[in-house]
Coordinates of C-alpha atoms in Angstrom, one line a residue:
M21 CA -20.6 -37.1 -58.9
D22 CA -18.6 -34.0 -58.8
G23 CA -19.4 -30.8 -56.8
V24 CA -21.3 -29.3 -59.2
Q25 CA -23.6 -32.3 -59.8
Q26 CA -23.8 -32.5 -56.4
L27 CA -25.3 -28.7 -56.1
D28 CA -27.4 -29.3 -58.9
E29 CA -29.1 -32.1 -57.0
V30 CA -29.1 -30.3 -53.5
L31 CA -30.7 -27.0 -55.1
P32 CA -34.3 -28.3 -56.0
L33 CA -34.2 -29.9 -52.7
L34 CA -33.6 -26.8 -50.6
R35 CA -36.3 -25.1 -52.8
E36 CA -38.6 -27.5 -52.0
V37 CA -38.1 -27.6 -48.4
V38 CA -37.9 -24.1 -48.1
G39 CA -41.0 -23.3 -50.1
G40 CA -42.5 -25.4 -47.3
L41 CA -41.9 -23.1 -44.9
G42 CA -44.2 -20.4 -43.4
A43 CA -43.5 -17.2 -42.3
T44 CA -44.4 -18.1 -38.6
Q45 CA -41.6 -20.7 -38.5
Y46 CA -39.1 -18.1 -38.8
D47 CA -38.3 -17.7 -35.5
D48 CA -38.6 -21.6 -34.7
P49 CA -35.6 -23.3 -33.5
T50 CA -33.7 -25.8 -35.8
P51 CA -31.0 -28.3 -35.1
C52 CA -28.8 -26.3 -36.0
A53 CA -28.5 -24.9 -32.5
A54 CA -27.3 -21.5 -33.4
F55 CA -29.6 -20.8 -35.8
T56 CA -33.5 -20.6 -36.1
V57 CA -35.2 -20.9 -39.2
Q58 CA -34.6 -17.1 -40.3
G59 CA -30.9 -17.5 -39.5
I60 CA -30.3 -20.2 -41.5
L61 CA -31.8 -18.3 -44.4
E62 CA -29.8 -15.6 -43.8
H63 CA -26.8 -17.8 -43.4
M64 CA -27.2 -19.1 -46.7
I65 CA -28.0 -15.5 -48.4
G66 CA -24.7 -14.2 -47.0
G67 CA -22.5 -17.3 -48.1
A68 CA -24.4 -17.4 -51.5
T69 CA -23.6 -13.6 -51.6
M70 CA -20.0 -14.0 -50.8
F71 CA -19.0 -17.1 -53.1
A72 CA -21.0 -16.3 -56.3
P73 CA -18.2 -13.6 -57.6
A74 CA -15.2 -16.0 -56.5
F75 CA -16.9 -18.7 -58.3
R76 CA -17.1 -16.2 -61.7
G77 CA -13.4 -15.0 -60.8
E78 CA -14.8 -11.5 -59.5
P79 CA -12.2 -9.5 -56.9
S80 CA -14.9 -8.9 -54.4
P81 CA -18.1 -9.8 -53.1
Q82 CA -21.6 -8.0 -53.4
P83 CA -22.9 -6.2 -50.6
I84 CA -24.8 -9.2 -48.7
P85 CA -28.8 -8.1 -49.2
T86 CA -30.5 -7.6 -45.9
E87 CA -33.9 -5.5 -47.0
G88 CA -36.9 -7.0 -48.3
D89 CA -38.7 -10.4 -48.4
T90 CA -36.8 -13.2 -47.1
L91 CA -37.6 -15.6 -49.1
E92 CA -37.2 -13.5 -52.4
R93 CA -33.6 -12.7 -51.0
W94 CA -33.0 -16.4 -50.7
Q95 CA -34.2 -17.6 -54.0
A96 CA -32.1 -14.5 -55.6
A97 CA -29.1 -15.8 -54.0
M98 CA -29.1 -19.6 -54.5
T99 CA -30.2 -18.8 -58.2
E100 CA -27.1 -16.5 -58.6
V101 CA -24.5 -18.9 -57.0
H102 CA -26.0 -21.7 -59.2
A103 CA -25.4 -19.7 -62.0
A104 CA -21.7 -18.5 -60.5
V105 CA -21.0 -22.4 -60.2
H106 CA -21.5 -23.0 -63.9
S107 CA -19.9 -19.8 -65.6
S108 CA -17.0 -20.6 -67.6
G109 CA -14.0 -21.6 -65.5
A110 CA -15.8 -21.9 -62.1
R111 CA -14.8 -25.7 -61.8
E112 CA -10.8 -24.8 -62.2
R113 CA -10.8 -21.4 -60.6
T114 CA -9.0 -21.5 -57.3
I115 CA -11.6 -20.0 -54.4
A116 CA -10.6 -18.3 -51.2
S117 CA -12.4 -20.6 -49.0
P118 CA -12.9 -20.9 -45.3
F119 CA -10.6 -23.7 -45.5
G120 CA -7.9 -22.2 -47.7
P121 CA -7.9 -22.2 -51.3
L122 CA -9.6 -24.6 -53.1
P123 CA -10.5 -25.7 -56.8
G124 CA -14.1 -24.3 -57.9
E125 CA -15.1 -27.8 -58.0
Q126 CA -13.9 -28.9 -54.6
F127 CA -15.5 -26.1 -53.3
A128 CA -18.7 -26.5 -55.2
R129 CA -18.8 -29.8 -52.9
Y130 CA -18.7 -27.7 -49.8
V131 CA -21.6 -25.5 -51.1
A132 CA -23.3 -29.0 -51.7
F133 CA -22.8 -29.9 -48.1
D134 CA -23.6 -26.8 -46.5
G135 CA -26.9 -27.0 -48.8
L136 CA -28.0 -30.4 -48.0
V137 CA -27.3 -30.5 -44.1
H138 CA -29.2 -27.0 -43.7
A139 CA -32.4 -28.7 -46.0
W140 CA -32.4 -31.2 -43.4
D141 CA -32.0 -28.4 -40.6
L142 CA -34.8 -26.5 -41.8
G143 CA -36.9 -29.8 -42.7
R144 CA -36.4 -30.8 -39.4
A145 CA -37.4 -27.2 -37.8
A146 CA -40.9 -27.4 -40.0
G147 CA -41.8 -31.0 -39.4
L148 CA -40.8 -31.5 -43.2
T149 CA -39.5 -34.9 -45.0
V150 CA -36.7 -34.1 -47.5
P151 CA -36.6 -36.4 -50.4
A152 CA -32.6 -36.6 -50.6
P153 CA -31.1 -39.3 -53.3
P154 CA -29.2 -42.3 -51.1
G155 CA -26.5 -41.5 -53.8
L156 CA -26.5 -37.9 -53.4
V157 CA -26.5 -38.5 -49.5
A158 CA -23.6 -40.7 -50.2
A159 CA -21.5 -38.3 -52.1
V160 CA -22.4 -35.6 -50.1
D161 CA -21.2 -37.5 -46.7
A162 CA -18.2 -38.7 -48.1
Y163 CA -16.7 -35.4 -48.7
A164 CA -17.6 -34.1 -45.3
R165 CA -16.0 -37.1 -43.6
S166 CA -13.1 -35.6 -45.3
L167 CA -13.5 -32.4 -44.5
I168 CA -14.9 -32.6 -41.3
V169 CA -11.7 -32.8 -38.3
A170 CA -12.0 -33.4 -34.6
E171 CA -11.0 -29.7 -34.1
M172 CA -14.1 -28.5 -36.0
R173 CA -16.2 -30.4 -33.4
D174 CA -16.3 -27.5 -30.9
G175 CA -20.4 -27.6 -30.8
D176 CA -20.4 -24.4 -32.6
T177 CA -19.2 -25.0 -36.1
F178 CA -19.8 -28.8 -35.8
A179 CA -21.5 -31.2 -32.9
A180 CA -20.0 -34.5 -31.9
E181 CA -20.3 -37.1 -34.8
T182 CA -23.8 -39.5 -33.7
E183 CA -24.8 -42.7 -35.0
V184 CA -27.4 -43.0 -37.6
A185 CA -30.2 -45.3 -36.1
D186 CA -31.2 -48.6 -38.4
G187 CA -33.5 -47.8 -40.6
A188 CA -33.3 -43.7 -40.9
S189 CA -33.9 -42.5 -44.4

């Protein structure tokens, strides 16, 4: 499963979880210690707004939208980055990522990883189940294990690795 296919599966999961959020939950904490529910949504809006132009081969990102309804801005940003990942040449284009230059297909893996993790964060914060298919989880997990090095586990970027309980979904 390539990065674009992963993102194709992650986005509907994200939309389902975000659709289950109530506006009164925006200030709630999440397992991502640095972010509330609102903070995760804003983080994802910012990332998608910055990455969409890169996938399309455009020289600079658009300004990050900060005005208006959070869910509408989030939906628009997710729609935009999804379309950009599917744009002509996006998989082969070199993306200036936070981890250095990567082919678009590889960076799509990062966007899928970020989306799946934050779907889980939002689901946990709201008491919602994230029905992620096991094949998607396995593909994203394999990428994450190759991406996250010990130096990144600083408690801010990533926490310490934990063991998954037997029988966990």
